[in-house]
C-alpha cells in the first residue's frame, strides 16, 4: 500500500508509525519532504528501511522548500502525475495526517 | 480509474487544499475520472465565496469552482461540518433561520453519507488534511 | 449495496482538535450504510479511549458514552496499538471500551486488507 506523509519528521513521528507497519511505498509531500534531506536526522532510519519500503518525494514540495538538490540517494522525486500513478498502482493509500 | 478526494483542512492555513487541487488536476490530466471531492472538518471553508485573497495570491475557492465547472465535478460540503463553521446555502439559510448565504458556485451541501458513497463507488479515495 | 471494508485511522488526541469527534460521526454514518467498519487507534489516538473523561470544565461534549453506542451500530472492531499504549503509560484496563490490542505491525497488516482508509 501507499503511505502519504505530509509532516516534518521534526514535528510528528508519522514515519516511525509507517515503518512499523511492515512494507510498501512511502510518498513524502508538503512538510513531509524534509525527511528526504541528506544528512538529516531521519537518514539512517530511511536508508535502513529501503529494503522494505520504496521512498518517493513530491518534486514541487522539495523545490518550494529549497531542498531539491539535497535529497538522499534512493528517494525518487515524482511530479503530480507520478503521485497519481502511485495512488493508482497501490490498492489502498493511507494519509498519515 | 475512478478517484475520490477528501479535503479536511481549510484554505490558506494549511497546504492541504492546494495539494488536493493540484492532485485533482493531475488525476484528470491522466484521463482518470473524479467521482467526488468531499470537504470535511475545516475543509468546508474551501466553499465560501466571500473569500477575498490579495490580488497577487491564488484564489483557492474560485479555483475549485472553475475546476468543477470545466470538468463537471461533484464538490460536496458536509452539512454538519458546514453548519458548525457557517457555510450556508439557500436551503440551510431557510432551515436554520440565517440571514445570508455564502456557498461558492460549483459546491453543494449534503450529508456525510456522500463521503461513504464516494468510498464505495470509487477505486481510490485519497485524503488531504493536516 | 456494495459492502466495502472501511477503516477509520485515529491518530489524534481528543478535545485539542475536533478531528476525533468528527471522525466518530463518519464511523456512525459508515455503519448506517452497512459497511464493514473498523477503527484503528494509533499514536495519540489511543487517548480518545481513555476512561474517565470529565469535560464539564472545558464545555465540550465527552466521548465516553459514544464508544458504548458503537456496539448498537454493530461496530465492534476496535484495534489499538500496543506500542502507542505502552509509550503513553496506558494499558487496555485504562480504556472505556473493550478493544483488541495489536502490535503496529499487525494493525499494518489489517490496513493492507482494507478497501478504504479514512484518516483523522
mmCIF file of C-alpha atoms in Angstrom:
data_model
loop_
_atom_site.group_PDB
_atom_site.id
_atom_site.type_symbol
_atom_site.label_atom_id
_atom_site.label_comp_id
_atom_site.label_asym_id
_atom_site.label_seq_id
_atom_site.Cartn_x
_atom_site.Cartn_y
_atom_site.Cartn_z
ATOM 1 C CA UNK A 1 0.000 0.000 0.000
ATOM 2 C CA UNK A 2 0.914 3.650 -0.348
ATOM 3 C CA UNK A 3 1.657 5.740 2.713
ATOM 4 C CA UNK A 4 1.492 9.506 2.306
ATOM 5 C CA UNK A 5 3.361 11.598 4.873
ATOM 6 C CA UNK A 6 2.882 15.358 4.955
ATOM 7 C CA UNK A 7 4.503 16.245 8.277
ATOM 8 C CA UNK A 8 8.049 17.241 9.029
ATOM 9 C CA UNK A 9 9.764 14.400 10.907
ATOM 10 C CA UNK A 10 10.949 17.031 13.388
ATOM 11 C CA UNK A 11 7.330 17.801 14.207
ATOM 12 C CA UNK A 12 5.476 14.478 14.335
ATOM 13 C CA UNK A 13 6.595 10.850 14.383
ATOM 14 C CA UNK A 14 4.496 9.642 11.424
ATOM 15 C CA UNK A 15 7.496 7.974 9.804
ATOM 16 C CA UNK A 16 8.047 5.663 12.782
ATOM 17 C CA UNK A 17 4.399 4.585 12.678
ATOM 18 C CA UNK A 18 4.600 3.909 8.946
ATOM 19 C CA UNK A 19 7.842 1.944 9.122
ATOM 20 C CA UNK A 20 6.340 -0.210 11.869
ATOM 21 C CA UNK A 21 3.551 -1.317 9.524
ATOM 22 C CA UNK A 22 5.893 -3.502 7.510
ATOM 23 C CA UNK A 23 6.354 -2.695 3.842
ATOM 24 C CA UNK A 24 5.060 -0.700 0.881
ATOM 25 C CA UNK A 25 5.610 2.670 -0.731
ATOM 26 C CA UNK A 26 6.069 5.964 1.077
ATOM 27 C CA UNK A 27 5.408 9.302 -0.590
ATOM 28 C CA UNK A 28 6.640 12.436 1.161
ATOM 29 C CA UNK A 29 4.625 15.576 0.394
ATOM 30 C CA UNK A 30 4.269 19.085 1.853
ATOM 31 C CA UNK A 31 6.413 19.355 5.041
ATOM 32 C CA UNK A 32 6.951 15.607 4.873
ATOM 33 C CA UNK A 33 9.671 16.213 2.281
ATOM 34 C CA UNK A 34 12.031 17.452 5.000
ATOM 35 C CA UNK A 35 12.577 13.788 5.897
ATOM 36 C CA UNK A 36 14.242 13.312 2.498
ATOM 37 C CA UNK A 37 17.180 15.621 3.194
ATOM 38 C CA UNK A 38 20.650 14.091 3.093
ATOM 39 C CA UNK A 39 22.355 14.258 6.472
ATOM 40 C CA UNK A 40 19.068 14.849 8.288
ATOM 41 C CA UNK A 41 18.024 13.052 11.461
ATOM 42 C CA UNK A 42 15.920 10.518 9.561
ATOM 43 C CA UNK A 43 18.560 9.465 7.059
ATOM 44 C CA UNK A 44 19.713 6.295 8.783
ATOM 45 C CA UNK A 45 16.172 5.234 9.541
ATOM 46 C CA UNK A 46 15.101 5.745 5.925
ATOM 47 C CA UNK A 47 18.186 4.068 4.463
ATOM 48 C CA UNK A 48 17.649 1.131 6.792
ATOM 49 C CA UNK A 49 14.048 0.765 5.633
ATOM 50 C CA UNK A 50 14.744 0.933 1.913
ATOM 51 C CA UNK A 51 14.685 -2.847 1.622
ATOM 52 C CA UNK A 52 11.058 -2.928 2.696
ATOM 53 C CA UNK A 53 9.771 0.432 1.511
ATOM 54 C CA UNK A 54 10.162 2.401 -1.692
ATOM 55 C CA UNK A 55 10.554 6.108 -0.988
ATOM 56 C CA UNK A 56 9.229 8.957 -3.105
ATOM 57 C CA UNK A 57 9.084 12.722 -2.590
ATOM 58 C CA UNK A 58 6.969 15.290 -4.405
ATOM 59 C CA UNK A 59 9.281 17.451 -6.531
ATOM 60 C CA UNK A 60 7.294 20.679 -6.267
ATOM 61 C CA UNK A 61 7.333 20.484 -2.465
ATOM 62 C CA UNK A 62 11.098 19.842 -2.441
ATOM 63 C CA UNK A 63 11.636 22.774 -4.801
ATOM 64 C CA UNK A 64 9.359 25.095 -2.839
ATOM 65 C CA UNK A 65 11.461 24.445 0.266
ATOM 66 C CA UNK A 66 14.837 24.836 -1.411
ATOM 67 C CA UNK A 67 15.912 21.256 -0.790
ATOM 68 C CA UNK A 68 15.515 19.636 -4.221
ATOM 69 C CA UNK A 69 19.311 19.332 -4.513
ATOM 70 C CA UNK A 70 19.691 17.790 -1.049
ATOM 71 C CA UNK A 71 17.633 14.626 -1.461
ATOM 72 C CA UNK A 72 19.352 11.468 -0.238
ATOM 73 C CA UNK A 73 20.100 8.647 -2.670
ATOM 74 C CA UNK A 74 17.359 6.083 -3.047
ATOM 75 C CA UNK A 75 14.461 8.536 -2.788
ATOM 76 C CA UNK A 76 12.729 9.103 -6.114
ATOM 77 C CA UNK A 77 11.383 12.572 -6.865
ATOM 78 C CA UNK A 78 7.968 12.487 -8.559
ATOM 79 C CA UNK A 79 5.670 15.120 -10.054
ATOM 80 C CA UNK A 80 1.896 15.199 -9.571
ATOM 81 C CA UNK A 81 1.403 12.758 -12.450
ATOM 82 C CA UNK A 82 3.739 10.391 -10.601
ATOM 83 C CA UNK A 83 1.725 10.964 -7.424
ATOM 84 C CA UNK A 84 -1.441 9.894 -9.304
ATOM 85 C CA UNK A 85 0.339 6.808 -10.653
ATOM 86 C CA UNK A 86 1.453 5.815 -7.154
ATOM 87 C CA UNK A 87 -2.126 6.024 -5.911
ATOM 88 C CA UNK A 88 -3.393 4.076 -8.918
ATOM 89 C CA UNK A 89 -0.706 1.387 -8.633
ATOM 90 C CA UNK A 90 -1.360 0.690 -4.947
ATOM 91 C CA UNK A 91 -4.646 -0.866 -3.854
ATOM 92 C CA UNK A 92 -5.023 1.449 -0.861
ATOM 93 C CA UNK A 93 -3.448 4.582 0.456
ATOM 94 C CA UNK A 94 -3.195 5.964 3.954
ATOM 95 C CA UNK A 95 -2.523 9.631 4.626
ATOM 96 C CA UNK A 96 -0.662 9.913 7.922
ATOM 97 C CA UNK A 97 -2.164 13.265 8.926
ATOM 98 C CA UNK B 1 -9.856 4.573 -12.781
ATOM 99 C CA UNK B 2 -12.382 6.293 -10.521
ATOM 100 C CA UNK B 3 -10.941 8.581 -7.832
ATOM 101 C CA UNK B 4 -12.482 10.483 -4.951
ATOM 102 C CA UNK B 5 -10.786 13.042 -2.752
ATOM 103 C CA UNK B 6 -11.389 14.093 0.846
ATOM 104 C CA UNK B 7 -10.221 17.584 1.821
ATOM 105 C CA UNK B 8 -10.001 18.005 5.596
ATOM 106 C CA UNK B 9 -8.443 21.449 6.015
ATOM 107 C CA UNK B 10 -9.438 24.966 5.101
ATOM 108 C CA UNK B 11 -7.677 27.098 2.515
ATOM 109 C CA UNK B 12 -4.526 29.175 3.149
ATOM 110 C CA UNK B 13 -3.665 27.999 6.688
ATOM 111 C CA UNK B 14 -2.698 24.518 5.543
ATOM 112 C CA UNK B 15 -1.261 23.403 2.234
ATOM 113 C CA UNK B 16 -3.739 20.509 2.020
ATOM 114 C CA UNK B 17 -6.316 22.182 -0.205
ATOM 115 C CA UNK B 18 -3.584 23.347 -2.599
ATOM 116 C CA UNK B 19 -2.181 19.827 -2.748
ATOM 117 C CA UNK B 20 -5.648 18.340 -3.203
ATOM 118 C CA UNK B 21 -6.368 20.766 -6.046
ATOM 119 C CA UNK B 22 -3.107 20.003 -7.876
ATOM 120 C CA UNK B 23 -3.690 16.294 -7.339
ATOM 121 C CA UNK B 24 -7.237 16.553 -8.724
ATOM 122 C CA UNK B 25 -5.942 18.331 -11.825
ATOM 123 C CA UNK B 26 -3.299 15.643 -12.331
ATOM 124 C CA UNK B 27 -5.904 12.883 -11.926
ATOM 125 C CA UNK B 28 -7.989 14.438 -14.702
ATOM 126 C CA UNK B 29 -4.935 15.100 -16.875
ATOM 127 C CA UNK B 30 -4.093 11.404 -16.675
ATOM 128 C CA UNK B 31 -7.530 10.554 -18.039
ATOM 129 C CA UNK B 32 -8.963 9.228 -14.793
ATOM 130 C CA UNK B 33 -12.412 10.090 -13.513
ATOM 131 C CA UNK B 34 -13.160 12.000 -10.299
ATOM 132 C CA UNK B 35 -16.339 10.671 -8.728
ATOM 133 C CA UNK B 36 -16.485 13.266 -5.978
ATOM 134 C CA UNK B 37 -14.463 15.720 -3.919
ATOM 135 C CA UNK B 38 -15.744 15.845 -0.353
ATOM 136 C CA UNK B 39 -14.975 18.652 2.081
ATOM 137 C CA UNK B 40 -14.962 17.853 5.789
ATOM 138 C CA UNK B 41 -13.688 19.352 9.050
ATOM 139 C CA UNK B 42 -12.324 22.865 8.299
ATOM 140 C CA UNK B 43 -12.189 21.745 4.674
ATOM 141 C CA UNK B 44 -15.709 23.172 4.341
ATOM 142 C CA UNK B 45 -14.100 26.627 4.396
ATOM 143 C CA UNK B 46 -12.927 25.929 0.850
ATOM 144 C CA UNK B 47 -16.537 26.612 -0.141
ATOM 145 C CA UNK B 48 -17.167 30.194 0.985
ATOM 146 C CA UNK B 49 -17.484 32.608 -1.891
ATOM 147 C CA UNK B 50 -16.834 35.536 0.485
ATOM 148 C CA UNK B 51 -13.114 34.820 0.488
ATOM 149 C CA UNK B 52 -11.041 37.715 -0.879
ATOM 150 C CA UNK B 53 -7.349 36.923 -1.038
ATOM 151 C CA UNK B 54 -4.839 39.635 -2.088
ATOM 152 C CA UNK B 55 -4.776 40.151 -5.872
ATOM 153 C CA UNK B 56 -1.326 38.621 -6.301
ATOM 154 C CA UNK B 57 -2.324 35.439 -4.453
ATOM 155 C CA UNK B 58 -4.192 32.413 -5.758
ATOM 156 C CA UNK B 59 -7.941 32.333 -5.167
ATOM 157 C CA UNK B 60 -8.381 28.823 -3.829
ATOM 158 C CA UNK B 61 -12.170 28.979 -3.780
ATOM 159 C CA UNK B 62 -12.561 30.307 -7.336
ATOM 160 C CA UNK B 63 -10.051 27.717 -8.467
ATOM 161 C CA UNK B 64 -12.259 24.900 -7.137
ATOM 162 C CA UNK B 65 -15.381 26.436 -8.708
ATOM 163 C CA UNK B 66 -13.640 26.739 -12.065
ATOM 164 C CA UNK B 67 -12.262 23.198 -11.952
ATOM 165 C CA UNK B 68 -15.735 21.913 -11.119
ATOM 166 C CA UNK B 69 -17.353 23.853 -13.952
ATOM 167 C CA UNK B 70 -14.783 22.810 -16.548
ATOM 168 C CA UNK B 71 -14.845 19.136 -15.603
ATOM 169 C CA UNK B 72 -18.359 18.743 -14.290
ATOM 170 C CA UNK B 73 -17.069 17.737 -10.838
ATOM 171 C CA UNK B 74 -19.202 16.966 -7.805
ATOM 172 C CA UNK B 75 -17.893 19.140 -4.944
ATOM 173 C CA UNK B 76 -19.727 18.202 -1.759
ATOM 174 C CA UNK B 77 -19.525 20.034 1.559
ATOM 175 C CA UNK B 78 -20.505 18.084 4.681
ATOM 176 C CA UNK B 79 -23.649 19.618 6.143
ATOM 177 C CA UNK B 80 -22.805 19.022 9.809
ATOM 178 C CA UNK B 81 -19.293 20.402 9.416
ATOM 179 C CA UNK B 82 -20.672 23.320 7.374
ATOM 180 C CA UNK B 83 -23.278 24.198 9.995
ATOM 181 C CA UNK B 84 -20.600 24.302 12.687
ATOM 182 C CA UNK B 85 -18.458 26.626 10.596
ATOM 183 C CA UNK B 86 -21.062 28.864 8.980
ATOM 184 C CA UNK B 87 -21.074 27.657 5.377
ATOM 185 C CA UNK B 88 -24.626 28.284 4.175
ATOM 186 C CA UNK B 89 -26.676 27.712 1.022
ATOM 187 C CA UNK B 90 -30.284 28.737 0.386
ATOM 188 C CA UNK B 91 -31.731 25.599 1.958
ATOM 189 C CA UNK B 92 -29.595 25.895 5.075
ATOM 190 C CA UNK B 93 -30.361 29.611 5.376
ATOM 191 C CA UNK B 94 -34.115 28.928 5.466
ATOM 192 C CA UNK B 95 -33.848 25.825 7.640
ATOM 193 C CA UNK B 96 -31.715 27.481 10.295
ATOM 194 C CA UNK B 97 -33.145 30.985 10.107
ATOM 195 C CA UNK B 98 -29.955 32.669 8.912
ATOM 196 C CA UNK B 99 -29.866 35.959 7.024
ATOM 197 C CA UNK B 100 -27.275 35.165 4.351
ATOM 198 C CA UNK B 101 -25.674 32.513 2.217
ATOM 199 C CA UNK B 102 -22.042 32.112 1.228
ATOM 200 C CA UNK B 103 -21.718 28.829 -0.681
ATOM 201 C CA UNK B 104 -19.490 29.267 -3.724
ATOM 202 C CA UNK B 105 -20.602 28.144 -7.213
ATOM 203 C CA UNK B 106 -19.984 24.516 -8.046
ATOM 204 C CA UNK B 107 -20.299 23.305 -4.439
ATOM 205 C CA UNK B 108 -23.307 21.645 -2.843
ATOM 206 C CA UNK B 109 -24.048 20.895 0.808
ATOM 207 C CA UNK B 110 -25.013 17.346 1.660
ATOM 208 C CA UNK B 111 -24.633 14.633 4.266
ATOM 209 C CA UNK B 112 -21.658 12.551 5.349
ATOM 210 C CA UNK B 113 -23.252 9.633 3.532
ATOM 211 C CA UNK B 114 -21.862 11.218 0.376
ATOM 212 C CA UNK B 115 -18.349 10.541 1.671
ATOM 213 C CA UNK B 116 -19.151 6.916 2.405
ATOM 214 C CA UNK B 117 -20.769 6.582 -1.012
ATOM 215 C CA UNK B 118 -17.611 8.030 -2.573
ATOM 216 C CA UNK B 119 -15.620 5.356 -0.757
ATOM 217 C CA UNK B 120 -17.946 2.656 -2.036
ATOM 218 C CA UNK B 121 -18.147 3.872 -5.636
ATOM 219 C CA UNK B 122 -14.512 4.858 -6.195
ATOM 220 C CA UNK B 123 -11.462 2.719 -6.862
ATOM 221 C CA UNK B 124 -9.334 5.100 -4.800
ATOM 222 C CA UNK B 125 -10.069 7.634 -2.092
ATOM 223 C CA UNK B 126 -7.232 9.969 -1.164
ATOM 224 C CA UNK B 127 -7.298 12.096 1.991
ATOM 225 C CA UNK B 128 -5.666 15.527 2.168
ATOM 226 C CA UNK B 129 -5.507 17.109 5.601
ATOM 227 C CA UNK B 130 -3.210 18.106 8.407
ATOM 228 C CA UNK C 1 -25.483 -2.157 -1.765
ATOM 229 C CA UNK C 2 -21.798 -2.969 -2.142
ATOM 230 C CA UNK C 3 -20.067 -3.611 1.132
ATOM 231 C CA UNK C 4 -16.519 -2.403 1.440
ATOM 232 C CA UNK C 5 -14.013 -2.609 4.237
ATOM 233 C CA UNK C 6 -13.642 0.852 5.748
ATOM 234 C CA UNK C 7 -11.023 1.510 8.380
ATOM 235 C CA UNK C 8 -11.014 4.788 10.266
ATOM 236 C CA UNK C 9 -7.482 5.504 11.403
ATOM 237 C CA UNK C 10 -7.469 7.669 14.512
ATOM 238 C CA UNK C 11 -4.133 9.197 15.428
ATOM 239 C CA UNK C 12 -5.120 12.367 17.226
ATOM 240 C CA UNK C 13 -5.932 13.077 20.857
ATOM 241 C CA UNK C 14 -9.473 14.250 21.660
ATOM 242 C CA UNK C 15 -10.556 17.821 22.551
ATOM 243 C CA UNK C 16 -7.327 19.578 21.468
ATOM 244 C CA UNK C 17 -8.725 19.383 17.938
ATOM 245 C CA UNK C 18 -12.114 18.353 16.550
ATOM 246 C CA UNK C 19 -10.810 15.539 14.323
ATOM 247 C CA UNK C 20 -11.613 12.720 16.733
ATOM 248 C CA UNK C 21 -15.196 13.863 17.234
ATOM 249 C CA UNK C 22 -15.917 14.358 13.553
ATOM 250 C CA UNK C 23 -14.266 11.006 12.819
ATOM 251 C CA UNK C 24 -16.812 9.376 15.085
ATOM 252 C CA UNK C 25 -19.615 10.949 13.045
ATOM 253 C CA UNK C 26 -18.131 9.304 9.949
ATOM 254 C CA UNK C 27 -17.982 5.951 11.745
ATOM 255 C CA UNK C 28 -21.674 6.105 12.589
ATOM 256 C CA UNK C 29 -22.655 7.044 9.033
ATOM 257 C CA UNK C 30 -20.486 4.297 7.549
ATOM 258 C CA UNK C 31 -22.165 1.834 9.888
ATOM 259 C CA UNK C 32 -25.586 3.150 8.873
ATOM 260 C CA UNK C 33 -24.571 2.393 5.266
ATOM 261 C CA UNK C 34 -23.937 -1.175 6.441
ATOM 262 C CA UNK C 35 -20.279 -1.118 5.565
ATOM 263 C CA UNK C 36 -17.651 -3.340 7.168
ATOM 264 C CA UNK C 37 -16.288 -0.717 9.562
ATOM 265 C CA UNK C 38 -13.278 -0.962 11.827
ATOM 266 C CA UNK C 39 -11.413 1.618 13.880
ATOM 267 C CA UNK C 40 -7.678 1.711 14.441
ATOM 268 C CA UNK C 41 -6.198 3.789 17.235
ATOM 269 C CA UNK C 42 -2.560 4.657 16.746
ATOM 270 C CA UNK C 43 -0.233 7.212 18.327
ATOM 271 C CA UNK C 44 -2.175 9.897 20.265
ATOM 272 C CA UNK C 45 -5.447 8.397 19.007
ATOM 273 C CA UNK C 46 -5.363 5.989 21.968
ATOM 274 C CA UNK C 47 -6.079 8.941 24.283
ATOM 275 C CA UNK C 48 -9.570 9.109 22.767
ATOM 276 C CA UNK C 49 -10.416 5.835 24.510
ATOM 277 C CA UNK C 50 -9.067 6.700 27.967
ATOM 278 C CA UNK C 51 -11.638 6.143 30.721
ATOM 279 C CA UNK C 52 -12.927 8.884 32.973
ATOM 280 C CA UNK C 53 -13.116 11.933 30.709
ATOM 281 C CA UNK C 54 -14.809 14.810 32.523
ATOM 282 C CA UNK C 55 -15.294 17.586 30.013
ATOM 283 C CA UNK C 56 -17.614 19.798 32.067
ATOM 284 C CA UNK C 57 -14.851 22.294 32.671
ATOM 285 C CA UNK C 58 -13.989 22.748 29.004
ATOM 286 C CA UNK C 59 -17.663 22.739 27.949
ATOM 287 C CA UNK C 60 -17.113 20.219 25.161
ATOM 288 C CA UNK C 61 -19.136 17.052 24.613
ATOM 289 C CA UNK C 62 -17.387 13.977 26.032
ATOM 290 C CA UNK C 63 -16.608 10.835 24.079
ATOM 291 C CA UNK C 64 -17.103 8.095 26.554
ATOM 292 C CA UNK C 65 -20.826 7.453 26.040
ATOM 293 C CA UNK C 66 -20.453 7.316 22.298
ATOM 294 C CA UNK C 67 -17.975 4.445 22.451
ATOM 295 C CA UNK C 68 -20.611 2.380 24.205
ATOM 296 C CA UNK C 69 -23.106 3.207 21.447
ATOM 297 C CA UNK C 70 -20.861 1.803 18.720
ATOM 298 C CA UNK C 71 -21.981 -1.674 19.592
ATOM 299 C CA UNK C 72 -25.578 -0.713 18.778
ATOM 300 C CA UNK C 73 -24.340 0.085 15.282
ATOM 301 C CA UNK C 74 -22.546 -3.271 15.039
ATOM 302 C CA UNK C 75 -19.183 -1.554 15.111
ATOM 303 C CA UNK C 76 -17.145 -3.925 17.231
ATOM 304 C CA UNK C 77 -13.738 -3.951 15.563
ATOM 305 C CA UNK C 78 -11.628 -1.558 17.586
ATOM 306 C CA UNK C 79 -7.901 -2.097 17.203
ATOM 307 C CA UNK C 80 -5.456 -0.356 19.489
ATOM 308 C CA UNK C 81 -1.721 -0.133 19.045
ATOM 309 C CA UNK C 82 0.160 -1.904 21.800
ATOM 310 C CA UNK C 83 3.175 0.362 21.288
ATOM 311 C CA UNK C 84 1.074 3.530 21.424
ATOM 312 C CA UNK C 85 -0.467 2.455 24.746
ATOM 313 C CA UNK C 86 2.885 1.475 26.246
ATOM 314 C CA UNK C 87 4.601 4.697 25.151
ATOM 315 C CA UNK C 88 1.856 6.670 26.882
ATOM 316 C CA UNK C 89 1.853 4.739 30.138
ATOM 317 C CA UNK C 90 -1.545 3.131 29.427
ATOM 318 C CA UNK C 91 -2.883 -0.409 29.342
ATOM 319 C CA UNK C 92 -6.144 -1.846 27.986
ATOM 320 C CA UNK C 93 -7.584 -1.521 31.517
ATOM 321 C CA UNK C 94 -7.424 2.258 31.166
ATOM 322 C CA UNK C 95 -9.759 2.217 28.182
ATOM 323 C CA UNK C 96 -13.505 2.902 28.232
ATOM 324 C CA UNK C 97 -14.489 0.022 25.922
ATOM 325 C CA UNK C 98 -13.236 -3.466 25.139
ATOM 326 C CA UNK C 99 -10.692 -3.362 22.333
ATOM 327 C CA UNK C 100 -8.262 -5.650 20.606
ATOM 328 C CA UNK C 101 -4.695 -4.648 21.420
ATOM 329 C CA UNK C 102 -2.373 -5.395 18.499
ATOM 330 C CA UNK C 103 1.171 -4.575 17.506
ATOM 331 C CA UNK C 104 1.639 -1.779 14.985
ATOM 332 C CA UNK C 105 2.806 -4.396 12.502
ATOM 333 C CA UNK C 106 -0.428 -6.374 12.888
ATOM 334 C CA UNK C 107 -2.505 -3.215 12.501
ATOM 335 C CA UNK C 108 -0.400 -2.513 9.398
ATOM 336 C CA UNK C 109 -1.450 -5.887 8.009
ATOM 337 C CA UNK C 110 -5.111 -5.103 8.701
ATOM 338 C CA UNK C 111 -4.680 -1.787 6.897
ATOM 339 C CA UNK C 112 -3.461 -3.660 3.834
ATOM 340 C CA UNK C 113 -6.717 -5.638 3.789
ATOM 341 C CA UNK C 114 -8.973 -2.580 3.637
ATOM 342 C CA UNK C 115 -10.733 -1.071 0.655
ATOM 343 C CA UNK C 116 -10.901 2.438 2.074
ATOM 344 C CA UNK C 117 -8.716 4.070 4.716
ATOM 345 C CA UNK C 118 -10.035 7.293 6.192
ATOM 346 C CA UNK C 119 -7.540 9.102 8.355
ATOM 347 C CA UNK C 120 -8.326 11.574 11.090
#
